[in-house]
C-alpha positions as CSV (number, residue, x, y, z in Angstrom):
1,X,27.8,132.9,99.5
2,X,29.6,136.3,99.9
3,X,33.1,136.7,98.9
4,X,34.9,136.2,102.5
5,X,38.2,138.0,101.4
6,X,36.0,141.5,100.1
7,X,38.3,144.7,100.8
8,X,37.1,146.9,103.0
9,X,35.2,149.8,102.8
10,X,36.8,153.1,102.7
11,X,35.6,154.6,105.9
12,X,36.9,151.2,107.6
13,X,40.5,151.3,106.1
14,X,41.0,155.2,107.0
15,X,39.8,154.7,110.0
16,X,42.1,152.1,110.7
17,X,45.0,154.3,109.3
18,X,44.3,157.0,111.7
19,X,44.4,154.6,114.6
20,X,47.6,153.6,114.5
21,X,50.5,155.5,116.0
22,X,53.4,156.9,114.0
23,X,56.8,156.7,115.1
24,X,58.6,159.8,116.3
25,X,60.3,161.3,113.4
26,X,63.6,163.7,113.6
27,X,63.0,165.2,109.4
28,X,59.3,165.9,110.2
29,X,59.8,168.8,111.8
30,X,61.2,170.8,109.2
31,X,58.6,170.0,106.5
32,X,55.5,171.7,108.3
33,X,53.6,172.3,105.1
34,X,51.7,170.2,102.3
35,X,50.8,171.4,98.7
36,X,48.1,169.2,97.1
37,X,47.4,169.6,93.6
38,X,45.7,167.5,90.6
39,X,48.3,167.9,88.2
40,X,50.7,164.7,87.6
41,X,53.8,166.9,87.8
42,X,55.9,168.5,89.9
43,X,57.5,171.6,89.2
44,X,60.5,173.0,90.9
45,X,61.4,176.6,89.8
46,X,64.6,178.8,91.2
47,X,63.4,182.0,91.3
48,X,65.2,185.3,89.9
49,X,66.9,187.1,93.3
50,X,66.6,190.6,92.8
51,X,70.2,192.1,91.5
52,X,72.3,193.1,94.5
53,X,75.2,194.6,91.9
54,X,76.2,198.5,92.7
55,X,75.4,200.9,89.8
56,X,78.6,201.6,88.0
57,X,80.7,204.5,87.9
58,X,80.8,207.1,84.6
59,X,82.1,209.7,83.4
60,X,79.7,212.8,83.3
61,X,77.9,212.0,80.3
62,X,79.1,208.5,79.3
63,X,76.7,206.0,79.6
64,X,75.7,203.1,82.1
65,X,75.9,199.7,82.5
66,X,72.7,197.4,82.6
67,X,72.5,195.6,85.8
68,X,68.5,194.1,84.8
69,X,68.8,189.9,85.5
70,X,65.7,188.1,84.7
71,X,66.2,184.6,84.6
72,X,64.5,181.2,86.3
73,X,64.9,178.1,85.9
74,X,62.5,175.3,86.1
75,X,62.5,171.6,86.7
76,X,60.0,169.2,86.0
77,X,59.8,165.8,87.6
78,X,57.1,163.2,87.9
79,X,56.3,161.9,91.2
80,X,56.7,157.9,92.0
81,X,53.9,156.4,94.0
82,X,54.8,154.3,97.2
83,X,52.6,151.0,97.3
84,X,52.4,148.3,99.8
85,X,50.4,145.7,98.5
86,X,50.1,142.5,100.8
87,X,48.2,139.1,100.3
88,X,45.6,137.7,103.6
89,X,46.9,134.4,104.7
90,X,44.3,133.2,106.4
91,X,46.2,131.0,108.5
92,X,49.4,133.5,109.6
93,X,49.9,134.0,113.1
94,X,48.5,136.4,114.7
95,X,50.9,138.6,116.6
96,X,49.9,139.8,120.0
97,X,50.7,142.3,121.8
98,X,50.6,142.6,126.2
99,X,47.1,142.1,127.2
100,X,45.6,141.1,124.1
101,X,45.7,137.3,124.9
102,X,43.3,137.8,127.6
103,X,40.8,139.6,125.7
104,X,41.2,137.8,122.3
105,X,40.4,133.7,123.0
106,X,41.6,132.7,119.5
107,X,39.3,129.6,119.9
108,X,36.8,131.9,120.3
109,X,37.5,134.3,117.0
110,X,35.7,134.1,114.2
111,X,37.2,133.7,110.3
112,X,35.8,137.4,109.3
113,X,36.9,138.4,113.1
114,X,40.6,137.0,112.2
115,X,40.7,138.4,108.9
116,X,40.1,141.8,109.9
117,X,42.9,141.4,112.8
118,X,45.1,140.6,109.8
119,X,43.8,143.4,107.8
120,X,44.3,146.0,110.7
121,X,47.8,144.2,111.4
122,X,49.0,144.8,108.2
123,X,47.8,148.3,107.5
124,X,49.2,149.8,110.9
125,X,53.0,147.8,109.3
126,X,52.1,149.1,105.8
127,X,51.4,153.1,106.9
128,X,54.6,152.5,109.2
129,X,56.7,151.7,106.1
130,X,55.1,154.6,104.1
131,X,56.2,157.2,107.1
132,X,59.5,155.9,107.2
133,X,59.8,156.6,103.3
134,X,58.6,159.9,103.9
135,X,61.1,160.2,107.0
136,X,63.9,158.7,104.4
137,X,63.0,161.1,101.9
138,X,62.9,164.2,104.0
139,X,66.4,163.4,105.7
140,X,67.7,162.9,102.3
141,X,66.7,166.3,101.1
142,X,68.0,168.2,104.5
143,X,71.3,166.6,104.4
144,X,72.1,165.8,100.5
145,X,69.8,168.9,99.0
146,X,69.0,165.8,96.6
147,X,66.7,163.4,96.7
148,X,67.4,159.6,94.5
149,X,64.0,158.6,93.6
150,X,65.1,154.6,92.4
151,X,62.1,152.4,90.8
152,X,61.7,148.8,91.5
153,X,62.3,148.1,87.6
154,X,66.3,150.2,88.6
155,X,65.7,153.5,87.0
156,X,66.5,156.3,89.2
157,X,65.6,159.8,88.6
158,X,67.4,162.5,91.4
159,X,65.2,165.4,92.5
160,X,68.4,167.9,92.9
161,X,67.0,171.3,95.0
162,X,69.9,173.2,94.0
163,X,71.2,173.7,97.0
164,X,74.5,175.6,96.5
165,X,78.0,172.8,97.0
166,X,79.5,175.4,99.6
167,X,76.6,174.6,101.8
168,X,77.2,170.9,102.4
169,X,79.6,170.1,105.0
170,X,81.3,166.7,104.8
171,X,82.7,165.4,108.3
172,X,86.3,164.1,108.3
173,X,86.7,161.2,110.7
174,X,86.8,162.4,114.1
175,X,84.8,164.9,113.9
């Protein structure tokens, strides 16, 4: 006999990932684009602005200043995954929502039948609490300029954008 709790197929689980509906997100907005690479790493660089000093005054004949800046700086940082790993209870409760106790007779379900309900159940909860990472993590960098990456085993690494101090504005109560 065949393995009853077999994972699904790939096709099957993105499918089911596209089906279900995200939340409406306030961050997502600002964040319209997405760079995919194979590399492990993640590299933020500050790049040089080009020198906005004035050339100096001399004397006829004396000699300049230099005014030539050429300097970057680069972080690396090293991406943490976000996993949801769940175990099928095959005997959880079923949540239902309007409408589906008509068309789903749960004498009337089949084990594989249930299983996938509990499959598709769990992955439309699990993407939800991916996007509300991603929604966490983009609010964080708009309003902080830093991001505090924290590990389940308690190390934390912060992604710091650089964003000058001058441009943060901290609220006094009653404003």
């Amino acid at each position: 006999m065949a393995n009853p709790y077999e994972l699904w197929d790939t096709r099957t689980s993105l499918g089911m990932m596209r089906a279900t509906k995200p939340e409406t997100w306030q961050f997502g907005k600002y964040f319209t684009r997405q760079i995919t690479t194979t590399d492990e790493w993640i590299d933020f660089e500050k790049l040089p602005v080009p020198s906005r000093k004035l050339a100096a005054f001399v004397k006829p004949l004396g000699r300049g200043t230099g005014i030539y800046t050429d300097s970057s700086v680069t972080k690396r940082f090293k991406p943490a995954n976000i996993v949801v790993e769940e175990q099928i209870d095959p005997f959880r409760l079923l949540s239902t929502a309007p409408g589906i106790d008509s068309m789903l007779n749960a004498m009337t379900i089949s084990p594989a039948q249930r299983r996938n309900l509990l499959r598709a159940e769990m992955t439309a909860q699990a993407m939800t609490a991916i996007e509300r990472r991603w929604e966490w993590m983009r609010a964080k960098s708009i309003i902080d300029g830093a991001v505090t990456v924290r590990y389940e085993s308690g190390e934390a690494v912060v992604v710091d954008f650089g964003r000058a101090a001058g441009q943060t504005l901290t609220l006094s109560s009653g404003n």
